[in-house]
Amino acid sequence: MASRKEGTGSTATSSSSTAGAAGKGKGKGGSGDSAVKQVQIDGLVVLKIIKHYQEEGQGTEVVQGVLLGLVVEDRLEITNCFPFPQHTEDDADFDEVQYQMEMMRSLRHVNIDHLHVGWYQSTYYGSFVTRALLDSQFSYQHAIEESVVLIYDPIKTAQGSLSLKAYRLTPKLMEVCKEKDFSPEALKKANITFEYMFEEVPIVIKNSHLINVLMWELEKKSAVADKHELLSLASSNHLGKNLQLLMDRVDEMSQDIVKYNTYMRNTSKQQQQKHQQENMQRQSRGEPPLPEEDLSKLFKPPQPPARMDSLLIAGQINTYCQNIKEFTAQNLGKLFMAQALQEYNN
Amino acid sequence: MSRFFTTGSDSESESSLSGEELVTKPVGGNYGKQPLLLSEDEEDTKRVVRSAKDKRFEELTNLIRTIRNAMKIRDVTKCLEEFELLGKAYGKAKSIVDKEGVPRFYIRILADLEDYLNELWEDKEGKKKMNKNNAKALSTLRQKIRKYNRDFESHITSYKQNPEQSADEDAEKNEEDSEDEDEDEDGVSAATFLKKKSEAPSGESRKFLKKMDDEDEDSEDSEDDEDWDTGSTSSDSDSEEEEGKQTALASRFLKKAPTTDEDKKAAEKKREDKAKKKHDRKSKRLDEEEEDNEGGEWERVRGGVPLVKKPKMFAKGTEITHAVVIKKLNEILQARGKKGTDRAAQIELLQLLVQIAAENNLGEGVIVKIKFNIIASLYDYNPNLATYMKPEMWGKCLDCINELMDILFANPNIFVGENILEESENLHNADQPLRVRGCILTLVERMDEEFTKIMQNTDPHSQEYVEHLKDEAQVCAIIERVQRYLEEKGTTEEVCRIYLLRILHTYYKFDYKAHQRQLTPPEGSSKSEQDQAENEGEDSAVLMERLCKYIYAKDRTDRIRTCAILCHIYHHALHSRWYQARDLMLMSHLQDNIQHADPPVQILYNRTMVQLGICAFRQGLTKDAHNALLDIQSSGRAKELLGQGLLLRSLQERNQEQEKVERRRQVPFHLHINLELLECVYLVSAMLLEIPYMAAHESDARRRMISKQFHHQLRVGERQPLLGPPESMREHVVAASKAMKMGDWKTCHSFIINEKMNGKVWDLFPEADKVRTMLVRKIQEESLRTYLFTYSSVYDSISMETLSDMFELDLPTVHSIISKMIINEELMASLDQPTQTVVMHRTEPTAQQNLALQLAEKLGSLVENNERVFDHKQGTYGGYFRDQKDGYRKNEGYMRRGGYRQQQSQTAY
């Protein structure tokens, strides 16, 4: 893995830059004043995150940790990190904050950057757009404006391309979260849709020159077969998993819509009924019909369902779709390559 | 004070309190009791009594004190509580009170309390002020004390007349009491003496006996009594003694012997006696009365087991005629069912009466009549429904019924029936047919119930159970006899009832003989004589058929028919006549309305269904077996539903009463259906159905499970952290299922049929080997299907010969299975005849394609839902002109978003 560091680093940057460009393009309206334009990650951090997942994470379990570094102009430099211990039921009284503070203090003693600049999390087939992530990223960004969340996808990495992405909440979403009002009206007012929830920040992996030199050395020595993982044609499993996850989300979305639908129906029905009743009464008493505002005061409308969840689901579906798109595109390319190769050989 | 004086004054005081009768009279009984209750040491005895008395009285006085305190502070609630306690304490002290007379202070408190309450009651204003609890307590207490005081009316009136004097008297009486007790001792000594030595009672004891008599006859003057005592009666009793010596004394001695010999038994008896004391006393009184009426002598009845002498029944020289005997019988019967009747004594008396009747050749009618009553009182012996007969009682009962049947068979001119009126009975007129009131059928039904109760209450794993079970043959024999009798004389209704009884004793038994006969064809004439003799009995199948058909035709109560049908089905199923059983079940339409039946019938229904399921399984009809067992097994309460045990549940769900009822419903152990067998049959049939189904619908999102319970077991198996070799039946089935999933029939086979499983389950079937071969074949077939479902996607074509080798099935079978699968469109393939291969069509979508299809479906519904939201918006559009602008804007927004989603879903397609 280390042998390809440089190469993979570059692909990661490139892929993220394309996705980031798209994200930025859409998010341009609000994210112009974003505090961080670029994230520069030390090779050490990447390795530490990978190692952490390999040692502790498995299956759908995620690993998390704290990123340390500093802000230089509009660039966030992440120079070190440390993991969170895995949660178990046994130590419910484990104090995370205490742990973080102590860790940082200890690191300061050995002269390591101890500024808290964000956190990282592993993901399972790209399913990271969740309420939990939103909440914790919000609290990070609320406290430390520059903080980012690094999402590490171990499965994609295992397939041959390092997948590491940095995300931040858009200022719009920050505002909505601050208000804590997720009603349909509030979201409409904030003019927020799933595309404007997260902004991706381009990543650059930076190594010292000495390391770069070593990489080149190793690259030359490594066997050809090591690099061929990228060309593997077996894809069904990955695609199937993605489809399954996508399907689950679509189900959730459906449910959400049904919920919203019933809500709409209930409100309108109630309004109509009450309105008519009240006005009938008033007419019989010879009073003028009530204006609309008074009515809404008189009768409590049913509680509108929170829309944030559906937004998140939409965001997640989006991620899956992009994943699948990316994956199928790559695979098609590979298939064409294989076909060409076959024809050439024949 | 002289003894005479004491007795005199004692009786005087008693006679003055005429209302006390009830309480004081049993004194006599108590005296009789004393010797038995207490050990032989008289001194000891005395002390015990003393202390007991003190203790009781102290208890009473304490309670009274609290009541008085409560009265002072007008706390009626407290009063009520204490009064209730007082009543109880008085009940406890009753034995002492009986001896000592009602204590003054007790009467006083009763009187005072009543006055006090009346006062409160009258005081309307005070009542209003009272809080709710108190007011309520007041009315309750008032009623209670009124009722209670009715028993003590005379005491209270006398107390009210001169409260002081009675207080004095109280003290005086105490002294008398002590004297009384002295005399008591005499009685004791005499009685014990009498008992132990079984000699003629001494004069003293006789006197004592007489004294008891006096007390019974309150009206008589005490002095007179005394005279009579010493004079006339002594000779009487002497003569009586002489007469009875040979018989009754011997028997008394016999009765006594075990008690003295075995201390333990005696102790037990004592305890029993104590509990029954009150009852006994009353019953004895009754007995005594009877005896007095007869003009004969009375005899002391010793705790529970009466020492009855023949002359006691009839005075010497009385000519024993029908009238006398019947009169006597009626007298005895009058006591029946009354609270204090000593039931054991009654039985004893009745038996003696039979003897007398037999000795005097009073004719069969009388004997039958008495016998009926003996059996009835045997049944009555146990005071409540829950307890069961003691073995000796049971034995007696069986004998008695047998004797009765003997008589009835021997004398065809006796008519027995419940509808024969008491008046129209003809017990002795030999010219006309004898008519006796009584129902043999009821007796037998009751006997059957008792038998069930005995079986329910015996530990099924003990030798005792086996012993009891031996009686079953006798019960059956009796039922058969009664059946024969009723077939001649009974009404159709009665015949139906006895037939049902017979059926109930037949249906659950596997007819091995018939089974053997079936196996060996009839031409096997080389059988030994004995075999033929054995085979002479009617086939139970034929028998069932005959009985049931009669019931179907003649019965007018629905219940008997239902039971008969169920038993019939059960019997068919037990003997592997699946189609008959199934058809009968379907024809009966019981499934529709069984939930309205009473619980025992429902239990029978459940049993039948289970048996039906097991039968289907034996025939290799897994699907039918599964369906039949599904209801019982899916509830997880098979044990309860089959009446084979109670589930441990919290007390909130059922109280004591319900539990008792449920306990009574339990099926005796020898009728049980093995639950493990049941579960195993169910799980194996579920496995045979579910595994191929799962394989066929692997990627189908909408597949349903066939058996939840089976899936549950699979999940449990998966959750095991460490998978060792299977131990229990369930683990075996789970392991076998896993093997089957892979199409590995050999492993599956070895898990289902092996030593352990044989021992646990398969050997329980009557034709175990047949079942095993059937099972192996089923496993092979289903494994083949599973294999084809699971791995068809990796084959282009597969040779049937290979398959037949793999699954050790012959080629035609493989061919038929595959053809069936193709016809049912389960397998997309075709058969290539010349090469004997299966060619796969590969039209089944791959996993990805399946997923994509599902996703498309889901997205379709999503879009639909989304559209509905949109429609809704548009619908409101016209309704609210006021909102026009706003609504329009909203619509736009939603349209846009909806559009996006549609786009997105299109991309995902």
Short mmCIF file of N, CA, C and O in Angstrom, two decimals, chain B residues 373-418:
data_model
loop_
_atom_site.label_atom_id
_atom_site.label_comp_id
_atom_site.label_asym_id
_atom_site.label_seq_id
_atom_site.Cartn_x
_atom_site.Cartn_y
_atom_site.Cartn_z
N ASN B 373 -76.41 -46.30 47.26
CA ASN B 373 -76.12 -45.24 48.22
C ASN B 373 -74.70 -45.32 48.74
O ASN B 373 -74.08 -44.31 49.02
N ILE B 374 -74.22 -46.54 48.88
CA ILE B 374 -72.84 -46.68 49.34
C ILE B 374 -71.90 -46.03 48.34
O ILE B 374 -71.00 -45.25 48.69
N ILE B 375 -72.14 -46.34 47.09
CA ILE B 375 -71.24 -45.79 46.06
C ILE B 375 -71.33 -44.27 46.05
O ILE B 375 -70.33 -43.56 45.98
N ALA B 376 -72.57 -43.80 46.17
CA ALA B 376 -72.73 -42.35 46.18
C ALA B 376 -71.98 -41.74 47.34
O ALA B 376 -71.30 -40.72 47.19
N SER B 377 -72.05 -42.37 48.50
CA SER B 377 -71.35 -41.75 49.63
C SER B 377 -69.84 -41.93 49.50
O SER B 377 -69.08 -41.11 50.02
N LEU B 378 -69.43 -42.97 48.80
CA LEU B 378 -67.99 -43.09 48.54
C LEU B 378 -67.53 -41.90 47.71
O LEU B 378 -66.47 -41.32 47.96
N TYR B 379 -68.32 -41.54 46.74
CA TYR B 379 -67.96 -40.39 45.93
C TYR B 379 -67.99 -39.10 46.74
O TYR B 379 -67.21 -38.19 46.52
N ASP B 380 -68.93 -39.10 47.66
CA ASP B 380 -69.08 -37.89 48.47
C ASP B 380 -67.96 -37.74 49.48
O ASP B 380 -67.83 -36.70 50.10
N TYR B 381 -67.21 -38.77 49.62
CA TYR B 381 -66.27 -38.78 50.73
C TYR B 381 -65.35 -37.59 50.72
O TYR B 381 -65.04 -37.00 51.74
N ASN B 382 -64.91 -37.24 49.54
CA ASN B 382 -64.00 -36.09 49.48
C ASN B 382 -64.80 -34.80 49.42
O ASN B 382 -65.71 -34.66 48.62
N PRO B 383 -64.44 -33.92 50.29
CA PRO B 383 -65.25 -32.71 50.40
C PRO B 383 -65.16 -31.81 49.18
O PRO B 383 -66.09 -31.13 48.84
N ASN B 384 -64.03 -31.75 48.51
CA ASN B 384 -63.98 -30.86 47.34
C ASN B 384 -63.54 -31.62 46.10
O ASN B 384 -63.12 -32.78 46.16
N LEU B 385 -63.63 -30.92 45.01
CA LEU B 385 -63.40 -31.57 43.72
C LEU B 385 -61.93 -31.89 43.48
O LEU B 385 -61.61 -32.80 42.72
N ALA B 386 -61.07 -31.09 44.10
CA ALA B 386 -59.66 -31.21 43.75
C ALA B 386 -59.05 -32.50 44.30
O ALA B 386 -58.24 -33.14 43.63
N THR B 387 -59.45 -32.88 45.49
CA THR B 387 -58.80 -34.05 46.08
C THR B 387 -59.32 -35.31 45.42
O THR B 387 -60.42 -35.34 44.88
N TYR B 388 -58.53 -36.32 45.49
CA TYR B 388 -58.92 -37.55 44.82
C TYR B 388 -59.09 -38.66 45.84
O TYR B 388 -58.69 -38.55 46.99
N MET B 389 -59.68 -39.71 45.41
CA MET B 389 -59.98 -40.83 46.31
C MET B 389 -58.72 -41.50 46.80
O MET B 389 -57.76 -41.65 46.06
N LYS B 390 -58.81 -41.98 47.98
CA LYS B 390 -57.70 -42.79 48.48
C LYS B 390 -57.80 -44.16 47.83
O LYS B 390 -58.89 -44.62 47.48
N PRO B 391 -56.65 -44.80 47.70
CA PRO B 391 -56.66 -46.09 46.99
C PRO B 391 -57.65 -47.09 47.57
O PRO B 391 -58.36 -47.77 46.83
N GLU B 392 -57.72 -47.15 48.91
CA GLU B 392 -58.60 -48.17 49.50
C GLU B 392 -60.06 -47.85 49.18
O GLU B 392 -60.86 -48.74 48.87
N MET B 393 -60.37 -46.55 49.21
CA MET B 393 -61.72 -46.12 48.88
C MET B 393 -62.03 -46.49 47.43
O MET B 393 -63.10 -46.96 47.10
N TRP B 394 -61.04 -46.24 46.61
CA TRP B 394 -61.19 -46.50 45.18
C TRP B 394 -61.45 -47.99 44.94
O TRP B 394 -62.35 -48.38 44.21
N GLY B 395 -60.65 -48.78 45.64
CA GLY B 395 -60.81 -50.22 45.51
C GLY B 395 -62.21 -50.64 45.94
O GLY B 395 -62.90 -51.42 45.25
N LYS B 396 -62.63 -50.09 47.05
CA LYS B 396 -63.95 -50.40 47.58
C LYS B 396 -65.02 -50.03 46.55
O LYS B 396 -65.98 -50.77 46.32
N CYS B 397 -64.80 -48.88 45.98
CA CYS B 397 -65.77 -48.36 45.03
C CYS B 397 -65.89 -49.31 43.84
O CYS B 397 -67.00 -49.67 43.42
N LEU B 398 -64.73 -49.71 43.32
CA LEU B 398 -64.74 -50.62 42.17
C LEU B 398 -65.46 -51.92 42.52
O LEU B 398 -66.32 -52.40 41.77
N ASP B 399 -65.11 -52.45 43.68
CA ASP B 399 -65.73 -53.71 44.10
C ASP B 399 -67.23 -53.56 44.18
O ASP B 399 -67.99 -54.41 43.72
N CYS B 400 -67.61 -52.46 44.77
CA CYS B 400 -69.02 -52.21 45.00
C CYS B 400 -69.77 -52.16 43.68
O CYS B 400 -70.85 -52.75 43.54
N ILE B 401 -69.18 -51.43 42.75
CA ILE B 401 -69.85 -51.33 41.45
C ILE B 401 -69.94 -52.70 40.80
O ILE B 401 -70.97 -53.08 40.24
N ASN B 402 -68.86 -53.43 40.92
CA ASN B 402 -68.86 -54.78 40.35
C ASN B 402 -69.95 -55.64 40.95
O ASN B 402 -70.68 -56.33 40.24
N GLU B 403 -70.05 -55.57 42.27
CA GLU B 403 -71.09 -56.36 42.95
C GLU B 403 -72.46 -55.95 42.46
O GLU B 403 -73.33 -56.78 42.18
N LEU B 404 -72.62 -54.64 42.38
CA LEU B 404 -73.89 -54.11 41.93
C LEU B 404 -74.24 -54.64 40.55
O LEU B 404 -75.37 -55.08 40.28
N MET B 405 -73.21 -54.63 39.71
CA MET B 405 -73.44 -55.12 38.34
C MET B 405 -73.80 -56.60 38.37
O MET B 405 -74.67 -57.06 37.63
N ASP B 406 -73.10 -57.34 39.26
CA ASP B 406 -73.40 -58.77 39.39
C ASP B 406 -74.87 -58.95 39.68
O ASP B 406 -75.56 -59.76 39.05
N ILE B 407 -75.34 -58.21 40.66
CA ILE B 407 -76.73 -58.36 41.07
C ILE B 407 -77.65 -58.01 39.92
O ILE B 407 -78.62 -58.72 39.63
N LEU B 408 -77.32 -56.92 39.28
CA LEU B 408 -78.21 -56.47 38.21
C LEU B 408 -78.26 -57.47 37.07
O LEU B 408 -79.30 -57.69 36.47
N PHE B 409 -77.12 -58.06 36.79
CA PHE B 409 -77.10 -59.06 35.72
C PHE B 409 -77.84 -60.33 36.13
O PHE B 409 -78.52 -60.96 35.33
N ALA B 410 -77.65 -60.65 37.41
CA ALA B 410 -78.28 -61.88 37.89
C ALA B 410 -79.79 -61.73 37.98
O ALA B 410 -80.52 -62.71 37.89
N ASN B 411 -80.25 -60.55 38.18
CA ASN B 411 -81.68 -60.33 38.35
C ASN B 411 -82.21 -59.39 37.29
O ASN B 411 -82.29 -58.18 37.49
N PRO B 412 -82.54 -59.93 36.19
CA PRO B 412 -82.99 -59.06 35.10
C PRO B 412 -84.31 -58.38 35.40
O PRO B 412 -84.72 -57.50 34.66
N ASN B 413 -84.95 -58.79 36.47
CA ASN B 413 -86.25 -58.18 36.75
C ASN B 413 -86.13 -56.90 37.59
O ASN B 413 -87.10 -56.32 37.99
N ILE B 414 -84.89 -56.51 37.84
CA ILE B 414 -84.73 -55.27 38.59
C ILE B 414 -84.62 -54.12 37.60
O ILE B 414 -83.82 -54.17 36.66
N PHE B 415 -85.42 -53.14 37.81
CA PHE B 415 -85.34 -51.97 36.95
C PHE B 415 -84.68 -50.83 37.72
O PHE B 415 -85.05 -50.53 38.84
N VAL B 416 -83.74 -50.27 37.07
CA VAL B 416 -83.00 -49.18 37.72
C VAL B 416 -83.14 -47.96 36.84
O VAL B 416 -83.05 -48.04 35.62
N GLY B 417 -83.35 -46.85 37.45
CA GLY B 417 -83.41 -45.63 36.63
C GLY B 417 -83.51 -44.41 37.49
O GLY B 417 -84.00 -44.48 38.63
N GLU B 418 -83.07 -43.31 36.95
CA GLU B 418 -83.11 -42.11 37.77
C GLU B 418 -84.50 -41.53 37.80
O GLU B 418 -84.85 -40.77 38.67
#
